[in-house]
mmCIF file of C-alpha atoms in Angstrom:
data_model
loop_
_atom_site.group_PDB
_atom_site.id
_atom_site.type_symbol
_atom_site.label_atom_id
_atom_site.label_comp_id
_atom_site.label_asym_id
_atom_site.label_seq_id
_atom_site.Cartn_x
_atom_site.Cartn_y
_atom_site.Cartn_z
ATOM 1 C CA MET A 1 -0.009 -0.073 0.052
ATOM 2 C CA SER A 2 1.369 3.451 -0.904
ATOM 3 C CA ASP A 3 1.956 6.029 1.723
ATOM 4 C CA THR A 4 -0.791 8.397 0.087
ATOM 5 C CA ASN A 5 -3.248 5.558 0.204
ATOM 6 C CA ALA A 6 -2.532 4.818 4.041
ATOM 7 C CA LEU A 7 -2.558 8.370 4.764
ATOM 8 C CA ASP A 8 -5.999 8.766 3.141
ATOM 9 C CA ARG A 9 -7.420 5.621 4.965
ATOM 10 C CA ILE A 10 -6.081 7.197 8.511
ATOM 11 C CA LYS A 11 -7.770 10.539 7.464
ATOM 12 C CA HIS A 12 -11.043 8.710 6.721
ATOM 13 C CA LEU A 13 -11.064 6.984 9.968
ATOM 14 C CA LEU A 14 -10.368 10.211 11.939
ATOM 15 C CA ARG A 15 -13.449 11.676 10.273
ATOM 16 C CA ALA A 16 -15.390 8.992 11.091
ATOM 17 C CA MET A 17 -14.197 9.415 14.655
ATOM 18 C CA MET A 18 -15.068 13.040 14.768
ATOM 19 C CA LEU A 19 -18.791 12.061 13.579
ATOM 20 C CA VAL A 20 -18.969 10.075 16.847
ATOM 21 C CA ILE A 21 -17.595 12.900 18.795
ATOM 22 C CA LEU A 22 -19.885 15.419 17.114
ATOM 23 C CA GLY A 23 -22.726 13.060 18.160
ATOM 24 C CA ALA A 24 -21.554 12.992 21.790
ATOM 25 C CA ILE A 25 -20.896 16.698 22.599
ATOM 26 C CA PRO A 26 -22.647 18.050 24.590
ATOM 27 C CA VAL A 27 -24.866 15.313 26.379
ATOM 28 C CA THR A 28 -27.549 18.030 26.944
ATOM 29 C CA GLU A 29 -28.559 20.682 24.161
ATOM 30 C CA PRO A 30 -27.046 24.020 24.730
ATOM 31 C CA SER A 31 -29.760 26.628 25.941
ATOM 32 C CA ALA A 32 -31.300 28.965 23.548
ATOM 33 C CA SER A 33 -29.140 31.795 24.722
ATOM 34 C CA GLU A 34 -26.031 29.744 24.260
ATOM 35 C CA ALA A 35 -26.799 28.061 20.922
ATOM 36 C CA PHE A 36 -25.458 29.025 17.493
ATOM 37 C CA VAL A 37 -28.067 30.213 15.116
ATOM 38 C CA VAL A 38 -28.196 28.433 11.712
ATOM 39 C CA SER A 39 -29.621 30.286 8.836
ATOM 40 C CA PRO A 40 -29.795 29.388 5.059
ATOM 41 C CA ILE A 41 -27.781 31.500 2.705
ATOM 42 C CA LYS A 42 -28.011 29.767 -0.651
ATOM 43 C CA GLY A 43 -27.926 26.224 -1.944
ATOM 44 C CA ASN A 44 -25.880 24.020 0.319
ATOM 45 C CA LEU A 45 -24.497 27.036 2.163
ATOM 46 C CA SER A 46 -25.425 28.115 5.613
ATOM 47 C CA LEU A 47 -24.584 30.910 8.058
ATOM 48 C CA VAL A 48 -23.861 29.712 11.715
ATOM 49 C CA THR A 49 -23.590 32.638 14.027
ATOM 50 C CA ASN A 50 -22.668 33.254 17.735
ATOM 51 C CA LYS A 51 -20.693 35.573 19.705
ATOM 52 C CA GLY A 52 -17.800 35.216 17.446
ATOM 53 C CA GLY A 53 -17.114 35.782 13.637
ATOM 54 C CA ASN A 54 -19.578 34.570 11.093
ATOM 55 C CA ILE A 55 -19.203 30.929 9.941
ATOM 56 C CA ALA A 56 -20.237 29.484 6.725
ATOM 57 C CA ILE A 57 -20.706 26.067 6.132
ATOM 58 C CA SER A 58 -20.900 23.895 3.004
ATOM 59 C CA THR A 59 -22.442 20.578 2.935
ATOM 60 C CA GLY A 60 -22.537 17.672 0.614
ATOM 61 C CA GLU A 61 -21.027 14.291 -0.168
ATOM 62 C CA ASP A 62 -17.518 15.520 -0.031
ATOM 63 C CA GLY A 63 -18.036 16.447 3.493
ATOM 64 C CA LEU A 64 -18.422 19.498 5.622
ATOM 65 C CA LEU A 65 -16.318 22.725 4.728
ATOM 66 C CA LEU A 66 -16.326 25.373 7.401
ATOM 67 C CA VAL A 67 -15.184 28.982 6.761
ATOM 68 C CA ASP A 68 -14.012 30.272 10.413
ATOM 69 C CA ASN A 69 -15.223 28.561 13.377
ATOM 70 C CA GLY A 70 -15.575 31.062 16.139
ATOM 71 C CA ASN A 71 -14.416 31.636 19.623
ATOM 72 C CA ALA A 72 -12.403 29.009 21.663
ATOM 73 C CA ASP A 73 -15.017 29.194 24.596
ATOM 74 C CA GLU A 74 -17.730 28.099 22.004
ATOM 75 C CA ALA A 75 -16.216 25.261 20.353
ATOM 76 C CA THR A 76 -17.988 22.564 22.095
ATOM 77 C CA LEU A 77 -21.258 24.423 21.165
ATOM 78 C CA LEU A 78 -20.075 24.498 17.644
ATOM 79 C CA ALA A 79 -19.356 20.925 17.697
ATOM 80 C CA ALA A 80 -22.819 20.174 18.823
ATOM 81 C CA THR A 81 -24.419 22.383 16.128
ATOM 82 C CA LEU A 82 -22.399 20.533 13.373
ATOM 83 C CA ARG A 83 -24.395 17.347 14.534
ATOM 84 C CA LYS A 84 -27.170 18.993 12.354
ATOM 85 C CA PHE A 85 -24.954 18.769 9.454
ATOM 86 C CA GLY A 86 -23.761 15.164 9.874
ATOM 87 C CA LYS A 87 -24.367 13.667 6.429
ATOM 88 C CA GLY A 88 -21.655 12.979 3.896
ATOM 89 C CA GLU A 89 -18.159 12.117 4.979
ATOM 90 C CA GLY A 90 -17.834 14.328 8.130
ATOM 91 C CA LEU A 91 -15.833 17.392 8.620
ATOM 92 C CA ALA A 92 -13.406 17.748 5.573
ATOM 93 C CA TYR A 93 -11.886 21.243 5.744
ATOM 94 C CA ILE A 94 -11.732 24.217 7.916
ATOM 95 C CA ILE A 95 -10.717 27.578 6.383
ATOM 96 C CA ASN A 96 -9.529 30.282 8.758
ATOM 97 C CA THR A 97 -9.986 33.639 6.850
ATOM 98 C CA HIS A 98 -7.362 34.954 9.460
ATOM 99 C CA TRP A 99 -5.767 34.152 12.808
ATOM 100 C CA HIS A 100 -7.876 36.120 15.295
ATOM 101 C CA ASP A 101 -9.339 33.899 18.018
ATOM 102 C CA ASP A 102 -12.925 34.701 17.160
ATOM 103 C CA HIS A 103 -12.486 33.074 13.770
ATOM 104 C CA SER A 104 -10.103 30.163 14.611
ATOM 105 C CA GLY A 105 -10.891 29.433 18.074
ATOM 106 C CA ALA A 106 -12.376 26.005 17.548
ATOM 107 C CA ASN A 107 -9.296 24.831 15.567
ATOM 108 C CA ASN A 108 -7.774 22.812 18.760
ATOM 109 C CA LEU A 109 -11.138 20.991 18.932
ATOM 110 C CA LEU A 110 -11.868 20.221 15.418
ATOM 111 C CA GLY A 111 -8.679 20.047 13.704
ATOM 112 C CA HIS A 112 -8.123 16.497 14.554
ATOM 113 C CA SER A 113 -10.137 15.351 11.908
ATOM 114 C CA ALA A 114 -10.046 17.954 9.188
ATOM 115 C CA ASP A 115 -7.321 19.685 7.003
ATOM 116 C CA ILE A 116 -7.038 23.260 8.111
ATOM 117 C CA ILE A 117 -6.279 25.767 5.339
ATOM 118 C CA ALA A 118 -5.075 29.412 5.661
ATOM 119 C CA HIS A 119 -2.785 31.876 4.538
ATOM 120 C CA ASP A 120 1.081 31.321 5.448
ATOM 121 C CA ASN A 121 0.963 33.935 8.066
ATOM 122 C CA VAL A 122 -1.912 32.566 9.942
ATOM 123 C CA ARG A 123 -0.001 29.319 10.762
ATOM 124 C CA LYS A 124 2.878 31.528 11.929
ATOM 125 C CA TYR A 125 0.859 33.538 14.362
ATOM 126 C CA LEU A 126 -0.933 30.484 15.608
ATOM 127 C CA SER A 127 2.403 28.867 16.383
ATOM 128 C CA GLU A 128 3.407 31.415 18.758
ATOM 129 C CA ASP A 129 1.945 33.132 21.830
ATOM 130 C CA ARG A 130 0.289 36.583 20.473
ATOM 131 C CA SER A 131 -1.798 39.390 21.854
ATOM 132 C CA VAL A 132 -4.294 42.065 20.771
ATOM 133 C CA PRO A 133 -3.256 44.909 22.785
ATOM 134 C CA LEU A 134 -6.462 47.118 21.932
ATOM 135 C CA PHE A 135 -8.831 44.603 23.541
ATOM 136 C CA ASN A 136 -5.970 43.507 26.310
ATOM 137 C CA MET A 137 -6.302 39.913 24.947
ATOM 138 C CA HIS A 138 -3.411 37.282 25.051
ATOM 139 C CA TYR A 139 -3.299 33.869 23.451
ATOM 140 C CA LYS A 140 -1.009 30.901 23.711
ATOM 141 C CA ALA A 141 0.270 28.993 20.857
ATOM 142 C CA LEU A 142 -2.109 26.232 19.526
ATOM 143 C CA GLU A 143 -1.468 22.587 19.853
ATOM 144 C CA SER A 144 -0.129 21.068 16.570
ATOM 145 C CA GLN A 145 -3.767 19.835 15.534
ATOM 146 C CA GLY A 146 -4.916 23.430 15.752
ATOM 147 C CA LEU A 147 -2.541 24.561 13.266
ATOM 148 C CA PRO A 148 -3.201 25.042 9.545
ATOM 149 C CA THR A 149 -1.984 22.000 7.553
ATOM 150 C CA ILE A 150 -2.322 23.658 4.223
ATOM 151 C CA THR A 151 -1.066 27.179 3.672
ATOM 152 C CA PHE A 152 -0.426 29.407 0.567
ATOM 153 C CA PRO A 153 1.006 32.923 -0.057
ATOM 154 C CA GLN A 154 -1.521 34.001 -2.597
ATOM 155 C CA GLN A 155 -4.310 31.680 -3.954
ATOM 156 C CA VAL A 156 -5.591 28.174 -3.705
ATOM 157 C CA ASN A 157 -8.669 26.529 -5.141
ATOM 158 C CA LEU A 158 -10.930 23.603 -3.704
ATOM 159 C CA HIS A 159 -13.314 21.705 -5.703
ATOM 160 C CA ILE A 160 -15.871 20.284 -2.979
ATOM 161 C CA ASN A 161 -19.678 19.775 -2.935
ATOM 162 C CA GLY A 162 -20.228 20.845 -6.410
ATOM 163 C CA ASP A 163 -18.589 24.130 -6.242
ATOM 164 C CA LEU A 164 -15.307 25.834 -7.074
ATOM 165 C CA VAL A 165 -13.918 27.585 -3.902
ATOM 166 C CA SER A 166 -11.246 30.214 -4.332
ATOM 167 C CA LEU A 167 -9.308 31.514 -1.558
ATOM 168 C CA LYS A 168 -7.613 34.670 -2.333
ATOM 169 C CA TYR A 169 -4.970 36.693 -0.384
ATOM 170 C CA TYR A 170 -5.112 40.511 -1.379
ATOM 171 C CA GLY A 171 -2.234 41.806 0.637
ATOM 172 C CA VAL A 172 -2.144 43.761 3.895
ATOM 173 C CA GLY A 173 -5.360 44.789 5.157
ATOM 174 C CA HIS A 174 -7.304 43.995 8.414
ATOM 175 C CA SER A 175 -3.831 42.181 8.977
ATOM 176 C CA ASP A 176 -1.366 40.562 6.957
ATOM 177 C CA SER A 177 -3.159 37.118 7.220
ATOM 178 C CA ASP A 178 -6.326 37.683 5.728
ATOM 179 C CA ILE A 179 -8.022 35.908 2.761
ATOM 180 C CA VAL A 180 -11.344 36.096 0.969
ATOM 181 C CA VAL A 181 -13.314 33.055 0.243
ATOM 182 C CA PHE A 182 -15.431 32.798 -2.922
ATOM 183 C CA PHE A 183 -17.835 29.968 -3.558
ATOM 184 C CA ARG A 184 -17.773 30.658 -7.431
ATOM 185 C CA ASN A 185 -20.651 28.527 -8.832
ATOM 186 C CA GLN A 186 -23.080 29.959 -6.213
ATOM 187 C CA ASN A 187 -21.817 33.559 -6.358
ATOM 188 C CA VAL A 188 -21.258 33.791 -2.472
ATOM 189 C CA VAL A 189 -18.247 35.448 -1.171
ATOM 190 C CA HIS A 190 -17.012 35.261 2.705
ATOM 191 C CA MET A 191 -15.025 38.405 3.323
ATOM 192 C CA GLY A 192 -13.681 37.507 6.865
ATOM 193 C CA ASP A 193 -12.852 40.681 8.805
ATOM 194 C CA SER A 194 -11.771 42.253 5.247
ATOM 195 C CA MET A 195 -15.385 43.635 5.650
ATOM 196 C CA VAL A 196 -17.568 44.000 8.589
ATOM 197 C CA TYR A 197 -21.174 45.391 8.223
ATOM 198 C CA PRO A 198 -22.581 47.757 9.045
ATOM 199 C CA MET A 199 -19.683 48.800 11.521
ATOM 200 C CA TYR A 200 -16.333 50.398 11.566
ATOM 201 C CA PRO A 201 -13.290 47.888 11.104
ATOM 202 C CA PHE A 202 -10.577 46.675 13.419
ATOM 203 C CA ILE A 203 -7.112 47.355 11.906
ATOM 204 C CA ASP A 204 -4.689 45.078 13.592
ATOM 205 C CA MET A 205 -1.696 47.141 13.167
ATOM 206 C CA GLU A 206 0.352 45.022 15.557
ATOM 207 C CA HIS A 207 0.088 42.079 12.890
ATOM 208 C CA GLY A 208 0.577 44.176 9.583
ATOM 209 C CA GLY A 209 -2.695 45.836 9.298
ATOM 210 C CA ASN A 210 -3.143 49.103 7.365
ATOM 211 C CA THR A 211 -6.200 51.198 6.898
ATOM 212 C CA PHE A 212 -5.237 52.419 3.320
ATOM 213 C CA SER A 213 -4.551 48.885 2.230
ATOM 214 C CA TYR A 214 -7.771 47.778 3.675
ATOM 215 C CA ILE A 215 -9.591 50.257 1.524
ATOM 216 C CA GLU A 216 -7.709 49.089 -1.539
ATOM 217 C CA ASN A 217 -8.658 45.539 -1.037
ATOM 218 C CA ILE A 218 -12.367 46.330 -0.820
ATOM 219 C CA ARG A 219 -11.931 48.032 -4.186
ATOM 220 C CA LYS A 220 -10.193 44.888 -5.435
ATOM 221 C CA VAL A 221 -13.107 42.563 -4.304
ATOM 222 C CA LEU A 222 -15.913 44.849 -5.650
ATOM 223 C CA LYS A 223 -14.430 44.487 -9.221
ATOM 224 C CA GLU A 224 -14.732 40.697 -8.928
ATOM 225 C CA ILE A 225 -18.558 40.398 -7.774
ATOM 226 C CA ASN A 226 -21.849 41.453 -9.205
ATOM 227 C CA GLU A 227 -25.220 42.880 -8.105
ATOM 228 C CA ASP A 228 -26.281 39.192 -7.553
ATOM 229 C CA THR A 229 -23.510 38.265 -5.177
ATOM 230 C CA ILE A 230 -24.424 37.448 -1.582
ATOM 231 C CA VAL A 231 -21.697 38.883 0.612
ATOM 232 C CA ILE A 232 -20.895 37.561 4.289
ATOM 233 C CA PRO A 233 -18.946 39.793 6.202
ATOM 234 C CA GLY A 234 -16.689 38.844 9.022
ATOM 235 C CA HIS A 235 -19.108 40.210 11.689
ATOM 236 C CA GLY A 236 -22.812 41.637 11.069
ATOM 237 C CA ARG A 237 -25.371 40.815 8.594
ATOM 238 C CA LEU A 238 -25.592 39.360 5.044
ATOM 239 C CA THR A 239 -25.310 41.945 2.246
ATOM 240 C CA ASP A 240 -24.576 42.296 -1.357
ATOM 241 C CA LYS A 241 -22.494 44.368 -3.715
ATOM 242 C CA ALA A 242 -24.363 47.686 -2.981
ATOM 243 C CA GLY A 243 -23.828 46.846 0.845
ATOM 244 C CA MET A 244 -19.951 46.681 0.094
ATOM 245 C CA GLN A 245 -20.119 49.787 -1.873
ATOM 246 C CA GLU A 246 -21.728 51.591 0.964
ATOM 247 C CA PHE A 247 -19.264 50.181 3.365
ATOM 248 C CA LEU A 248 -16.260 51.436 1.035
ATOM 249 C CA ASP A 249 -17.932 55.007 0.743
ATOM 250 C CA MET A 250 -18.099 55.135 4.603
ATOM 251 C CA LEU A 251 -14.337 53.997 4.758
ATOM 252 C CA VAL A 252 -13.378 56.798 2.222
ATOM 253 C CA LYS A 253 -15.352 59.662 3.521
ATOM 254 C CA THR A 254 -14.502 59.234 7.287
ATOM 255 C CA VAL A 255 -10.665 58.916 6.530
ATOM 256 C CA GLU A 256 -10.896 62.057 4.624
ATOM 257 C CA GLU A 257 -12.670 63.755 7.436
ATOM 258 C CA VAL A 258 -9.825 62.621 9.968
ATOM 259 C CA ARG A 259 -7.304 63.569 7.314
ATOM 260 C CA GLN A 260 -8.607 67.145 7.494
ATOM 261 C CA MET A 261 -8.629 67.147 11.143
ATOM 262 C CA LYS A 262 -4.895 66.062 11.198
ATOM 263 C CA ALA A 263 -4.220 68.643 8.904
ATOM 264 C CA ALA A 264 -5.781 71.092 10.926
ATOM 265 C CA ASN A 265 -3.197 70.209 13.625
ATOM 266 C CA LEU A 266 -5.912 68.380 15.848
ATOM 267 C CA THR A 267 -4.122 65.538 18.038
ATOM 268 C CA SER A 268 -6.107 62.173 17.875
ATOM 269 C CA LEU A 269 -7.655 62.760 21.370
ATOM 270 C CA GLN A 270 -8.931 66.115 20.018
ATOM 271 C CA ALA A 271 -10.335 64.592 16.850
ATOM 272 C CA GLN A 272 -12.056 61.897 18.924
ATOM 273 C CA ALA A 273 -13.618 64.733 21.121
ATOM 274 C CA LYS A 274 -14.779 66.669 17.851
ATOM 275 C CA GLY A 275 -16.080 63.482 16.306
ATOM 276 C CA LEU A 276 -17.290 62.635 12.616
ATOM 277 C CA HIS A 277 -20.339 63.797 10.932
ATOM 278 C CA PRO A 278 -23.432 62.551 12.853
ATOM 279 C CA LYS A 279 -24.587 60.535 9.740
ATOM 280 C CA TRP A 280 -21.736 57.835 10.580
ATOM 281 C CA ARG A 281 -22.794 57.312 14.288
ATOM 282 C CA ALA A 282 -24.552 54.097 13.534
ATOM 283 C CA TRP A 283 -21.480 52.593 12.345
ATOM 284 C CA GLY A 284 -19.771 53.002 15.776
ATOM 285 C CA ASP A 285 -22.421 50.879 17.524
ATOM 286 C CA SER A 286 -20.050 47.926 17.930
ATOM 287 C CA ALA A 287 -16.728 46.852 19.471
ATOM 288 C CA ILE A 288 -14.847 49.439 17.228
ATOM 289 C CA THR A 289 -16.243 52.803 18.450
ATOM 290 C CA GLU A 290 -16.037 55.881 16.542
ATOM 291 C CA ALA A 291 -13.230 56.994 18.827
ATOM 292 C CA ILE A 292 -11.077 53.860 18.138
ATOM 293 C CA TRP A 293 -11.872 54.195 14.421
ATOM 294 C CA ILE A 294 -10.443 57.874 14.491
ATOM 295 C CA ASP A 295 -7.285 56.637 16.120
ATOM 296 C CA GLU A 296 -6.850 53.965 13.975
ATOM 297 C CA ILE A 297 -6.820 56.185 10.981
ATOM 298 C CA TYR A 298 -4.638 58.647 12.724
ATOM 299 C CA ARG A 299 -2.065 55.820 13.161
ATOM 300 C CA SER A 300 -2.158 55.093 9.338
ATOM 301 C CA LEU A 301 -1.883 58.531 8.292
ATOM 302 C CA PRO A 302 1.681 59.798 7.387
#
């Protein structure tokens, strides 16, 4: 027997074992306040949401494909939710759109039986202790099963469940580890935190993020989608090309407002006190407040 065939048999057994695990976790169902919410997107795609980032699930005979997997403290709840998608060959692939814990937190639990796919820099960050100073969050390096097993620098394609799934890296943006996931045949795109809607984005400058590159990446994606594309943001509600354009317009116009305040020699704190135009107020109703967004722009301006 070849090494490749032996490896395939081992992975098949591990996936079968995960089906047993998924059927056993938890013994009792989570309460309504704890449970993930499952909503249809299109075809065999579903949206799964809780406190962490938006999770997309593709189902079919090739197995389950997850795009992101939420917070570490919700991993067992996610495993319980996956019991609802127990057909096919079990959990086949997990895609991490970037390294942040609210998108990769279940890697350790679910990575035993599935290949984890991500940008090269995701494996680098998850292999080491790391922090997000803005939120005073600190993370330990993941165990080996929680690390991406398939990484790439620019683009990789998957053919799974009757779809062509394209994973693309557009360069520095939210961080230097973010990818966008296109379900080509169904005209659906999962943006990860390369777009959040409708809210201000977090720019992780400690891990290569840049406000202006973030904006340019949105422009690039807009050229690849059409009016019928369903857009899944990393956080927030489903939208479309018009919603992405609205998001881009907000970014460009608020950056210009902040640029003018800095040109008038206001400090970041003075600009935060002055605030943005009232029409943007609703965008600050999230973890990234108006004051944080103004400071992020200040830190990116030359």
